[in-house]
Coordinates of C-alpha atoms in Angstrom, one line a residue:
M1 CA -90.6 -99.0 -9.3
T2 CA -93.8 -100.3 -8.0
T3 CA -92.8 -101.5 -4.6
P4 CA -91.6 -97.6 -3.0
Q5 CA -90.2 -99.5 0.4
D6 CA -87.1 -101.0 -1.6
Q7 CA -86.6 -98.1 -4.3
L8 CA -83.2 -95.3 -3.0
G9 CA -83.5 -93.2 -0.2
P10 CA -80.6 -91.9 1.8
D11 CA -81.8 -91.6 5.3
D12 CA -80.1 -88.4 5.7
A13 CA -82.9 -87.1 3.5
A14 CA -86.3 -87.3 5.4
H15 CA -87.3 -83.6 7.4
S16 CA -89.8 -82.1 8.3
N17 CA -93.6 -82.6 6.5
D18 CA -96.2 -81.3 6.7
S19 CA -97.8 -84.4 4.9
T20 CA -100.8 -81.2 4.5
T21 CA -99.4 -80.2 1.4
V22 CA -100.3 -83.6 -0.2
K23 CA -103.5 -83.5 -2.3
A24 CA -104.2 -86.8 -3.3
I25 CA -101.4 -90.2 -3.5
T26 CA -103.0 -93.2 -3.3
A27 CA -99.9 -95.3 -3.1
D28 CA -97.8 -96.1 -0.2
V29 CA -95.3 -93.5 -0.8
R30 CA -92.5 -92.2 2.3
L31 CA -93.8 -88.7 2.6
D32 CA -90.7 -87.0 4.8
L33 CA -89.4 -88.6 1.8
A34 CA -91.3 -87.3 -1.0
F35 CA -92.3 -84.0 0.1
P36 CA -88.9 -83.0 2.8
T37 CA -88.8 -79.8 4.2
L38 CA -85.3 -78.0 3.2
S39 CA -83.9 -76.2 6.3
E40 CA -82.9 -72.2 6.7
E41 CA -79.2 -73.1 6.4
M42 CA -80.0 -75.4 3.3
V43 CA -82.4 -72.5 1.2
Q44 CA -79.9 -70.1 2.0
R45 CA -77.3 -72.3 0.0
L46 CA -79.4 -72.0 -3.1
Q47 CA -79.6 -68.6 -3.3
S48 CA -75.9 -69.4 -5.4
Y49 CA -77.3 -70.8 -7.7
G50 CA -80.3 -68.8 -8.3
R51 CA -82.4 -65.9 -9.2
E52 CA -85.4 -64.9 -6.9
E53 CA -88.9 -64.2 -8.7
I54 CA -92.3 -62.9 -7.7
V55 CA -94.5 -64.6 -9.4
P56 CA -98.2 -63.4 -9.4
E57 CA -101.3 -66.4 -8.3
Y58 CA -102.5 -68.8 -10.9
T59 CA -99.1 -68.9 -13.2
T60 CA -98.1 -71.7 -15.0
L61 CA -94.3 -72.7 -14.3
Y62 CA -94.2 -75.8 -16.6
T63 CA -96.5 -77.9 -17.4
L64 CA -97.7 -81.6 -19.6
G65 CA -94.8 -81.8 -21.9
D66 CA -92.1 -79.5 -20.8
R67 CA -88.2 -80.3 -21.4
D68 CA -85.8 -79.5 -19.1
T69 CA -88.5 -77.7 -16.7
D70 CA -86.2 -75.8 -14.1
M71 CA -86.5 -76.1 -10.0
F72 CA -88.6 -73.7 -8.2
V73 CA -88.1 -73.2 -4.3
V74 CA -90.5 -72.0 -2.6
L75 CA -89.4 -68.5 -0.4
D76 CA -93.1 -67.9 0.6
G77 CA -96.7 -68.8 -1.0
G78 CA -97.2 -72.3 -2.5
I79 CA -96.8 -74.0 -6.1
E80 CA -99.9 -76.8 -6.2
I81 CA -98.8 -79.8 -8.8
L82 CA -101.7 -81.0 -11.5
L83 CA -101.9 -84.4 -12.9
P84 CA -103.5 -84.4 -16.7
S85 CA -106.7 -86.5 -16.7
L86 CA -108.5 -87.8 -19.7
N87 CA -111.9 -85.8 -18.5
G88 CA -109.9 -82.6 -19.3
V89 CA -109.9 -82.0 -15.8
H90 CA -106.3 -81.4 -14.3
K91 CA -106.8 -83.0 -10.5
A92 CA -104.4 -81.8 -7.5
F93 CA -101.6 -84.0 -6.6
A94 CA -99.7 -81.4 -4.2
L95 CA -98.7 -78.3 -3.3
H96 CA -95.6 -76.9 -2.0
R97 CA -94.6 -74.9 0.6
K98 CA -92.5 -73.0 2.5
N99 CA -88.7 -74.2 2.0
H100 CA -90.1 -76.9 -0.5
F101 CA -89.5 -77.2 -3.9
S102 CA -90.6 -78.7 -7.3
G103 CA -89.7 -81.1 -9.7
E104 CA -90.3 -85.2 -10.1
F105 CA -88.0 -87.5 -11.8
S106 CA -87.3 -85.5 -15.1
L107 CA -86.4 -82.9 -13.0
L108 CA -83.4 -85.8 -13.8
N109 CA -83.0 -85.9 -17.1
S110 CA -84.2 -84.3 -20.3
Q111 CA -87.7 -86.1 -20.3
R112 CA -91.0 -84.0 -21.2
A113 CA -92.8 -83.1 -17.4
V114 CA -95.5 -85.6 -17.0
T115 CA -97.3 -82.9 -14.7
E116 CA -97.8 -79.1 -14.5
A117 CA -96.9 -76.4 -12.1
R118 CA -98.6 -73.6 -11.0
T119 CA -98.9 -71.0 -7.8
T120 CA -101.8 -70.7 -6.1
V121 CA -101.2 -67.3 -4.8
E122 CA -98.5 -64.8 -5.2
S123 CA -94.9 -66.3 -4.8
R124 CA -91.7 -65.8 -4.0
L125 CA -89.7 -68.4 -5.6
L126 CA -86.2 -69.1 -6.5
R127 CA -85.9 -70.7 -9.8
I128 CA -83.1 -72.8 -10.8
S129 CA -82.5 -73.5 -14.0
R130 CA -80.8 -77.0 -15.0
K131 CA -77.3 -75.8 -16.0
E132 CA -77.0 -74.5 -12.7
L133 CA -79.3 -77.4 -11.1
R134 CA -76.1 -79.7 -12.5
L135 CA -73.6 -77.7 -11.2
L136 CA -75.6 -77.9 -7.5
M137 CA -75.5 -82.2 -8.0
R138 CA -72.0 -82.0 -8.2
A139 CA -71.5 -79.0 -5.2
E140 CA -73.7 -79.9 -2.4
G141 CA -74.0 -83.8 -2.1
D142 CA -76.6 -83.7 0.5
I143 CA -79.4 -81.3 -0.9
A144 CA -79.1 -84.0 -4.1
N145 CA -79.5 -87.0 -2.2
I146 CA -82.8 -85.0 -1.4
I147 CA -83.4 -83.8 -4.0
V148 CA -83.5 -87.3 -6.5
S149 CA -84.7 -89.1 -3.2
A150 CA -88.1 -86.6 -3.8
A151 CA -87.8 -86.6 -7.1
I152 CA -88.3 -91.0 -7.9
W153 CA -90.9 -90.9 -4.9
R154 CA -93.1 -88.4 -6.2
R155 CA -92.7 -90.0 -9.5
I156 CA -94.3 -93.5 -7.5
G157 CA -97.1 -91.3 -5.8
I158 CA -97.7 -90.4 -9.3
N159 CA -97.0 -93.8 -11.1
A160 CA -99.9 -94.7 -8.3
E161 CA -102.9 -92.4 -9.6
A162 CA -103.9 -94.9 -11.9
S163 CA -107.2 -92.4 -13.3
S164 CA -105.1 -90.2 -14.5
G165 CA -102.7 -89.7 -17.2
I166 CA -102.0 -92.2 -20.1
V167 CA -104.3 -95.9 -21.1
L168 CA -102.8 -98.6 -22.3
R169 CA -106.3 -101.0 -23.9
G170 CA -105.4 -104.0 -25.1
C171 CA -106.4 -107.6 -25.2
A172 CA -105.6 -109.9 -22.2
G173 CA -102.5 -111.9 -23.2
D174 CA -101.6 -110.0 -26.3
A175 CA -97.9 -109.7 -27.3
D176 CA -97.4 -106.5 -28.3
L177 CA -99.6 -105.5 -25.2
M178 CA -96.7 -107.1 -23.2
H179 CA -94.2 -105.3 -24.6
L180 CA -96.0 -101.7 -24.5
Q181 CA -96.5 -102.1 -20.7
R182 CA -93.2 -104.3 -19.6
F183 CA -91.6 -100.8 -22.0
F184 CA -93.9 -97.8 -19.2
V185 CA -93.0 -100.2 -16.3
R186 CA -89.1 -100.2 -16.7
N187 CA -88.8 -96.1 -17.7
Y188 CA -91.0 -95.5 -15.2
Y189 CA -93.9 -93.9 -16.6
P190 CA -97.7 -93.4 -15.7
H191 CA -100.4 -95.2 -17.1
R192 CA -102.7 -97.5 -16.4
T193 CA -103.7 -100.9 -18.7
E194 CA -107.2 -101.5 -19.2
E195 CA -107.4 -105.8 -20.3
I196 CA -110.1 -106.9 -22.6
T197 CA -110.6 -109.8 -24.7
H198 CA -111.7 -110.3 -28.3
N199 CA -114.8 -110.7 -27.5
D200 CA -115.4 -107.8 -25.0
S201 CA -118.7 -105.9 -26.2
S202 CA -116.0 -102.6 -25.5
L203 CA -114.6 -103.2 -28.6
K204 CA -117.6 -101.5 -30.1
G205 CA -117.0 -103.1 -33.3
Q206 CA -113.5 -101.9 -33.6
S207 CA -110.8 -104.4 -34.8
A208 CA -108.4 -106.4 -32.6
S209 CA -106.1 -105.8 -35.4
A210 CA -105.7 -102.6 -33.9
L211 CA -105.0 -103.1 -30.5
P212 CA -103.0 -102.0 -28.4
A213 CA -104.0 -98.4 -28.9
V214 CA -102.2 -96.3 -26.5
V215 CA -104.9 -92.5 -25.6
L216 CA -103.4 -89.9 -24.8
P217 CA -104.6 -86.9 -21.8
D218 CA -105.6 -84.7 -24.8
G219 CA -107.5 -87.5 -26.7
R220 CA -105.6 -88.6 -29.2
T221 CA -105.1 -92.6 -29.9
L222 CA -102.1 -93.6 -31.3
I223 CA -103.2 -97.4 -32.8
R224 CA -99.5 -100.0 -32.5
P225 CA -97.3 -97.6 -31.8
T226 CA -93.9 -99.1 -32.1
V227 CA -91.5 -98.4 -29.3
M228 CA -89.4 -95.5 -30.8
D229 CA -92.9 -94.0 -31.6
L230 CA -94.2 -94.0 -28.3
A231 CA -91.2 -93.0 -26.6
D232 CA -91.1 -89.9 -29.2
E233 CA -94.6 -89.1 -28.6
L234 CA -94.8 -88.9 -25.0
G235 CA -90.6 -87.0 -24.8
I236 CA -89.2 -90.0 -22.6
T237 CA -87.0 -89.8 -25.8
E238 CA -83.8 -88.3 -24.6
M239 CA -82.3 -87.4 -27.9
P240 CA -78.4 -86.4 -27.8
D241 CA -76.8 -82.8 -28.8
P242 CA -75.6 -83.0 -31.6
N243 CA -72.7 -80.3 -31.3
T244 CA -71.3 -81.4 -28.6
T245 CA -68.6 -84.4 -28.6
Y246 CA -68.9 -86.6 -25.9
D247 CA -65.4 -87.7 -23.7
V248 CA -67.2 -91.8 -23.6
A249 CA -70.3 -93.0 -24.6
V250 CA -71.5 -96.0 -23.2
V251 CA -73.5 -98.4 -25.7
G252 CA -76.1 -100.2 -23.1
G253 CA -78.0 -99.2 -20.0
G254 CA -76.5 -103.1 -18.1
P255 CA -75.5 -103.1 -14.7
S256 CA -71.8 -102.4 -16.5
G257 CA -72.5 -99.8 -18.6
L258 CA -74.3 -98.2 -16.0
A259 CA -71.5 -98.4 -13.6
A260 CA -69.5 -97.3 -16.5
A261 CA -71.1 -94.4 -16.3
V262 CA -71.3 -93.5 -13.3
Y263 CA -67.6 -93.7 -12.7
A264 CA -67.1 -91.7 -15.8
A265 CA -69.4 -89.2 -15.1
S266 CA -68.1 -89.1 -11.3
E267 CA -64.9 -88.0 -13.3
G268 CA -66.0 -85.3 -15.0
L269 CA -65.9 -87.2 -17.4
S270 CA -69.0 -86.0 -20.2
T271 CA -71.2 -88.8 -20.7
I272 CA -73.8 -90.5 -22.4
V273 CA -75.3 -93.8 -22.6
I274 CA -77.0 -95.0 -25.5
E275 CA -80.6 -97.8 -24.6
G276 CA -82.3 -99.2 -27.1
T277 CA -85.0 -100.3 -24.0
A278 CA -84.7 -99.1 -20.6
P279 CA -81.6 -98.8 -18.0
G280 CA -81.4 -102.8 -16.6
G281 CA -79.9 -104.8 -19.4
Q282 CA -80.6 -108.3 -19.3
A283 CA -79.5 -108.3 -15.3
G284 CA -82.7 -106.3 -15.3
T285 CA -85.1 -108.9 -16.3
S286 CA -83.8 -111.5 -13.2
S287 CA -86.9 -111.4 -10.0
K288 CA -84.1 -111.4 -7.1
I289 CA -79.8 -111.7 -7.1
E290 CA -79.0 -112.6 -3.3
N291 CA -75.3 -113.0 -3.7
Y292 CA -74.6 -109.3 -4.6
L293 CA -72.1 -107.4 -2.3
G294 CA -73.6 -105.2 -0.1
F295 CA -77.6 -106.7 -0.9
P296 CA -78.1 -109.4 2.3
T297 CA -81.7 -109.9 1.9
G298 CA -80.8 -109.9 -2.1
V299 CA -81.7 -107.0 -5.1
S300 CA -84.0 -108.2 -7.6
G301 CA -82.3 -107.0 -11.7
A302 CA -85.1 -104.2 -11.8
Q303 CA -83.9 -102.5 -8.6
L304 CA -80.6 -102.9 -8.7
A305 CA -80.7 -101.3 -12.0
S306 CA -83.7 -98.2 -10.7
R307 CA -80.5 -97.4 -8.1
G308 CA -77.7 -97.6 -11.1
H309 CA -79.9 -95.4 -13.1
L310 CA -80.3 -92.5 -10.2
Q311 CA -76.8 -92.7 -9.7
A312 CA -76.3 -91.8 -13.3
L313 CA -78.6 -89.4 -13.7
K314 CA -77.1 -87.4 -9.9
F315 CA -74.0 -87.0 -11.6
G316 CA -75.0 -85.7 -15.1
V317 CA -75.0 -88.5 -17.1
H318 CA -76.9 -87.9 -20.6
F319 CA -79.2 -91.4 -21.8
A320 CA -80.1 -91.8 -25.6
I321 CA -83.4 -93.7 -24.5
S322 CA -85.5 -95.6 -27.2
R323 CA -82.7 -95.6 -29.7
N324 CA -80.9 -98.4 -30.7
I325 CA -77.6 -98.6 -32.8
I326 CA -76.5 -98.6 -35.5
S327 CA -73.0 -98.8 -36.7
A328 CA -69.5 -97.5 -35.3
Q329 CA -66.9 -95.6 -37.4
Q330 CA -63.2 -94.0 -36.1
V331 CA -61.9 -90.9 -38.2
D332 CA -59.2 -89.6 -36.7
G333 CA -59.9 -90.7 -33.2
V334 CA -62.8 -89.4 -32.9
H335 CA -66.0 -91.7 -33.1
R336 CA -69.3 -91.8 -34.8
L337 CA -72.1 -93.9 -33.3
T338 CA -75.4 -94.3 -35.5
L339 CA -78.8 -94.5 -34.1
A340 CA -82.0 -95.6 -34.9
G341 CA -83.7 -92.8 -37.5
G342 CA -79.8 -91.6 -38.9
T343 CA -79.0 -89.6 -35.7
N344 CA -75.5 -89.2 -34.6
V345 CA -73.2 -89.1 -31.7
C346 CA -69.4 -87.7 -31.6
C347 CA -67.5 -89.2 -28.6
R348 CA -64.1 -89.3 -27.5
S349 CA -63.9 -92.5 -26.8
V350 CA -66.6 -95.8 -26.8
V351 CA -67.7 -98.4 -23.6
V352 CA -69.6 -101.2 -26.3
A353 CA -71.6 -103.0 -22.7
S354 CA -74.4 -104.6 -25.3
G355 CA -74.7 -107.5 -23.4
A356 CA -76.0 -110.8 -24.3
Q357 CA -79.7 -112.0 -25.0
Y358 CA -81.1 -115.7 -24.2
R359 CA -80.8 -118.0 -26.6
R360 CA -84.8 -119.2 -28.2
L361 CA -85.4 -122.2 -27.6
S362 CA -85.3 -124.8 -30.6
V363 CA -89.2 -125.7 -31.6
K364 CA -90.5 -124.7 -34.8
N365 CA -93.2 -122.3 -33.6
H366 CA -91.4 -120.8 -30.5
S367 CA -92.3 -117.5 -31.7
E368 CA -96.3 -117.5 -32.2
F369 CA -95.7 -117.7 -28.2
E370 CA -93.5 -114.9 -27.7
N371 CA -95.3 -113.0 -25.2
R372 CA -97.9 -114.9 -25.2
G373 CA -96.7 -117.7 -22.7
V374 CA -92.5 -117.4 -24.2
Y375 CA -90.9 -115.2 -21.9
Y376 CA -87.4 -114.3 -21.0
A377 CA -87.7 -112.6 -17.9
A378 CA -89.2 -113.5 -14.8
T379 CA -90.0 -110.4 -12.9
A380 CA -92.8 -109.1 -10.2
M381 CA -94.7 -107.9 -13.5
E382 CA -95.3 -112.1 -15.4
S383 CA -95.6 -113.4 -12.2
L384 CA -99.4 -112.4 -12.3
L385 CA -99.9 -114.1 -15.4
C386 CA -98.5 -117.5 -13.1
R387 CA -100.4 -117.5 -9.9
E388 CA -102.0 -121.0 -8.9
R389 CA -100.1 -121.9 -12.3
E390 CA -97.9 -124.8 -13.4
I391 CA -95.1 -123.2 -14.7
I392 CA -91.7 -124.3 -16.7
V393 CA -88.3 -122.8 -16.1
V394 CA -85.7 -123.6 -18.9
G395 CA -81.6 -123.4 -17.9
G396 CA -78.8 -124.3 -15.9
G397 CA -77.3 -120.5 -15.0
N398 CA -78.2 -118.8 -12.1
S399 CA -80.9 -116.8 -13.5
A400 CA -83.2 -120.1 -14.2
G401 CA -82.4 -120.0 -11.1
Q402 CA -83.7 -117.4 -9.3
A403 CA -86.3 -117.3 -11.7
A404 CA -87.8 -121.1 -10.9
V405 CA -87.2 -120.2 -7.0
F406 CA -89.1 -117.4 -6.8
M407 CA -91.8 -118.5 -9.4
A408 CA -92.2 -120.8 -7.0
G409 CA -93.9 -118.4 -4.7
F410 CA -97.1 -117.9 -6.7
A411 CA -97.4 -120.6 -9.5
K412 CA -98.8 -124.6 -8.7
H413 CA -95.7 -126.2 -9.5
V414 CA -92.6 -124.7 -11.2
H415 CA -90.8 -127.9 -13.9
H416 CA -87.6 -127.1 -14.0
I417 CA -85.2 -128.1 -17.4
I418 CA -82.3 -128.3 -18.2
R419 CA -80.4 -130.1 -20.6
G420 CA -77.2 -131.4 -18.3
H421 CA -77.0 -134.1 -16.4
S422 CA -77.3 -132.3 -12.8
L423 CA -77.0 -128.2 -11.9
E424 CA -73.6 -128.4 -10.0
N425 CA -71.2 -127.0 -13.0
T426 CA -73.4 -123.8 -13.9
M427 CA -75.5 -123.0 -10.7
S428 CA -74.2 -121.4 -7.6
Q429 CA -74.4 -123.6 -4.8
Y430 CA -77.4 -122.2 -2.4
L431 CA -79.7 -121.7 -5.7
I432 CA -79.7 -126.1 -5.5
S433 CA -80.4 -126.1 -2.0
R434 CA -83.5 -124.2 -2.6
I435 CA -84.5 -125.8 -6.3
D436 CA -83.8 -129.9 -4.1
S437 CA -85.4 -128.5 -1.1
S438 CA -88.7 -126.4 -2.5
P439 CA -92.3 -129.1 -2.9
H440 CA -93.0 -126.4 -5.4
I441 CA -89.9 -127.3 -7.7
T442 CA -89.1 -130.8 -10.0
L443 CA -86.2 -130.6 -11.8
Y444 CA -85.6 -132.3 -14.9
T445 CA -82.0 -133.3 -16.4
D446 CA -80.9 -134.7 -20.0
S447 CA -83.7 -132.9 -21.1
E448 CA -85.4 -130.4 -23.4
I449 CA -88.7 -129.6 -25.0
E450 CA -90.0 -130.6 -27.6
T451 CA -93.7 -129.2 -28.7
L452 CA -95.1 -126.1 -27.7
K453 CA -99.3 -126.1 -28.5
G454 CA -102.6 -123.4 -28.0
D455 CA -104.3 -121.6 -29.9
L456 CA -104.2 -118.0 -28.8
A457 CA -101.2 -118.2 -26.2
L458 CA -99.7 -121.3 -24.9
E459 CA -102.0 -123.3 -23.2
C460 CA -99.4 -127.1 -23.9
V461 CA -95.9 -128.2 -23.1
T462 CA -94.3 -131.5 -24.1
W463 CA -91.0 -132.3 -22.8
T464 CA -88.2 -135.2 -23.6
N465 CA -85.7 -137.1 -21.9
R466 CA -82.8 -137.8 -24.5
Q467 CA -81.7 -140.5 -21.9
T468 CA -85.2 -142.7 -20.7
G469 CA -87.1 -141.1 -23.6
E470 CA -89.7 -140.5 -21.2
T471 CA -92.3 -137.6 -22.5
I472 CA -94.0 -135.9 -20.7
T473 CA -96.9 -133.2 -21.1
K474 CA -98.7 -130.4 -19.2
P475 CA -100.8 -127.7 -19.3
V476 CA -98.9 -125.0 -19.4
T477 CA -99.0 -121.4 -20.0
S478 CA -95.3 -119.9 -19.0
V479 CA -92.5 -121.2 -20.0
F480 CA -89.0 -119.0 -18.7
V481 CA -86.3 -119.9 -21.5
M482 CA -82.8 -118.3 -19.6
I483 CA -80.6 -121.0 -22.6
G484 CA -77.3 -119.2 -22.9
A485 CA -76.7 -116.0 -24.1
E486 CA -76.2 -114.4 -27.6
P487 CA -74.0 -111.4 -27.9
N488 CA -75.6 -108.3 -28.8
S489 CA -72.6 -106.9 -31.3
G490 CA -74.0 -107.3 -34.2
W491 CA -73.7 -103.3 -35.3
L492 CA -69.9 -104.3 -34.7
F493 CA -69.5 -106.4 -37.5
G494 CA -66.8 -105.1 -40.1
T495 CA -65.7 -102.9 -37.3
V496 CA -63.9 -105.4 -34.2
K497 CA -62.7 -108.7 -33.7
L498 CA -64.9 -110.7 -32.5
D499 CA -65.1 -114.3 -32.2
K500 CA -67.1 -117.5 -34.0
K501 CA -69.8 -117.2 -30.9
G502 CA -69.9 -112.4 -32.2
F503 CA -68.0 -112.1 -28.5
V504 CA -66.4 -109.3 -28.5
L505 CA -61.8 -109.5 -28.8
T506 CA -60.5 -107.6 -26.3
G507 CA -56.5 -107.2 -24.1
N508 CA -54.1 -110.0 -25.9
E509 CA -56.7 -112.0 -28.5
V510 CA -55.7 -108.3 -30.1
G511 CA -52.3 -107.4 -29.0
F512 CA -52.7 -105.2 -26.1
E513 CA -51.5 -106.3 -22.9
G514 CA -52.3 -104.9 -20.2
T515 CA -55.3 -103.2 -21.3
P516 CA -57.9 -106.0 -21.1
Y517 CA -61.3 -104.2 -22.2
A518 CA -59.6 -102.6 -24.9
T519 CA -60.8 -103.9 -28.9
S520 CA -58.5 -104.4 -31.7
V521 CA -60.0 -100.6 -32.2
P522 CA -57.9 -97.4 -30.0
G523 CA -60.8 -95.7 -27.7
L524 CA -63.9 -98.4 -28.2
Y525 CA -63.7 -100.8 -25.5
A526 CA -66.0 -103.7 -24.6
V527 CA -66.7 -104.9 -21.0
G528 CA -69.3 -107.5 -19.0
D529 CA -71.3 -110.3 -21.0
V530 CA -70.6 -108.6 -24.8
R531 CA -67.1 -109.5 -23.9
A532 CA -65.5 -112.8 -24.9
N533 CA -64.4 -114.8 -22.0
S534 CA -66.3 -112.6 -19.3
V535 CA -67.4 -114.5 -16.3
K536 CA -71.2 -114.0 -16.3
R537 CA -72.1 -112.4 -13.5
V538 CA -73.6 -109.3 -12.9
A539 CA -70.7 -108.7 -9.9
S540 CA -67.8 -109.5 -12.4
A541 CA -69.8 -107.1 -14.9
V542 CA -70.3 -103.7 -11.9
G543 CA -66.4 -104.5 -11.7
E544 CA -65.6 -104.5 -16.1
G545 CA -67.6 -101.0 -16.1
S546 CA -65.9 -99.1 -13.4
V547 CA -62.5 -100.8 -13.6
V548 CA -62.1 -99.0 -17.3
I549 CA -62.6 -95.6 -16.3
S550 CA -58.9 -95.9 -15.6
D551 CA -58.1 -97.4 -19.0
I552 CA -60.5 -93.8 -20.9
H553 CA -58.0 -91.5 -19.1
R554 CA -55.3 -92.7 -20.2
Y555 CA -55.9 -93.1 -23.6
L556 CA -57.9 -89.7 -23.8
S557 CA -54.5 -88.6 -22.4
D558 CA -52.5 -89.9 -25.0
H559 CA -54.7 -89.4 -27.8
R560 CA -55.3 -85.6 -27.2
N561 CA -51.1 -85.7 -27.5
R562 CA -50.7 -87.2 -30.4
F563 CA -52.6 -84.3 -32.4
A564 CA -50.2 -81.4 -31.2
V565 CA -47.9 -80.0 -28.4
Q566 CA -50.2 -77.8 -27.6
P567 CA -53.1 -78.4 -24.8
D568 CA -55.5 -76.1 -27.0
S569 CA -54.9 -78.0 -30.6
A570 CA -56.3 -80.9 -29.1
L571 CA -59.5 -79.2 -28.9
E572 CA -59.2 -78.6 -32.5
A573 CA -57.9 -81.4 -34.2
I574 CA -61.2 -82.3 -32.3
R575 CA -63.2 -80.1 -34.2
I576 CA -62.0 -80.5 -37.3
A577 CA -62.7 -84.6 -36.9
N578 CA -66.3 -83.4 -36.2
A579 CA -66.3 -81.8 -39.3
R580 CA -64.7 -84.7 -41.3
L581 CA -67.7 -86.4 -39.5
T582 CA -70.6 -84.5 -40.0
C583 CA -71.6 -84.5 -37.6

């Protein structure tokens, strides 16, 4: 979310805008998309979704940390949007006037608000509740597009206000600091990073072991928080409703999971996505994908993920962020998914889209340098570490090729190491051609990394050619590892049939002909990289995620019919199953 010009914004979302409504934006924000003026006809249509209120001046409509805030349309008067500041003084961000509406990214989900809204004068407002907003987003497509576009562009502007909000403090090069930075960036959460050195006077006697730390707007400091604790504290966590049995639970927020969620929700199925860190999956770590249909100039994995995330939110998908799944159980046709912390999700069907992760280097001390020189993502954030330095990319697949080409634009030189004899059988030809023609990339075939050396961070790497025995040592500070894939299927052991490598067996392999995504457990499907024999490509993952919903429709129909002939008895059976599962 750091490149506004690449963000989703419908062409028809722009209406006339008075730029004076913006009181403080330092980012390159599209003001016409961030602060559109609704037409009178649109406001008239919105009347049926809300209720008019006369609100006195200086009345707080919602404040920092509130969940499920209502949307307010200004009919007369004005609403001022304020940002938190560490000095306790709120900072003016924007002023909504006649036919403007309140809300930003948290309007699309159930996360806590990162701003405060209050009236500037006595105002006549149209209050639209979250329940009515969900109906509006389905029924009023043109207005929904404007709301989505404005919400995300406003968050971009808020993120650019580095003087406000959360401060992340840590030692430069610290693995835990980068881990938290990545969490903030991938969840589009406003923050500012203060990097300090181990001998920095700003530590003032504080041990470096107490870093990284997160300083909150109220002055409190979280010392070395986990992602789960941080998400809970900031309200990024969106916990599932314990009283709801969802039609579809999607495990994993990568391309296949997001596609499944978009198609399920757009077809009227109540849908929840369970994601441990942030939407995007392994594809979210790709620097640029140029062979995905519809993006002739390419699209980064992060951009593709953010757009899929927004589409899902637009259709009402619920996201359970920052919680990994622990186990799955089925009783009387209802699945119970147990999340970290003991929370349960009940659902009628499950789409396993938990994907895969890159394998680790077969070097004894590789773990010492993870996020201190060894990385498994090649995005704009990592590119900052590589300017005018020699780096290494390991792997012969498309992701490794994309990383090598992307990083060649920043690094002094890219050493591309593969175990095979060539790239011909594992990489797309357009990437091979770019690697061959780049003077900033050298390909080393039949080679493997032997040693990693460094004190606080990676400083030196040695690799060997297995055919010639030649050994090369270079002063490399960053190694990007993109070798093979290991399925994220540990939570399924003992539940469904897996192959020897841990990938989920589906379709004919488990006796389900004609349903290629069905697993050995009825109502539980697998798509994308976690599925055995799947094509490890983004386009394939998106296709599987969308197609599987037709199988789920058929399953849900048969599932309800098995309970009883009468339609209502199916719902009663589900309630009985819920009670047995004690959800």
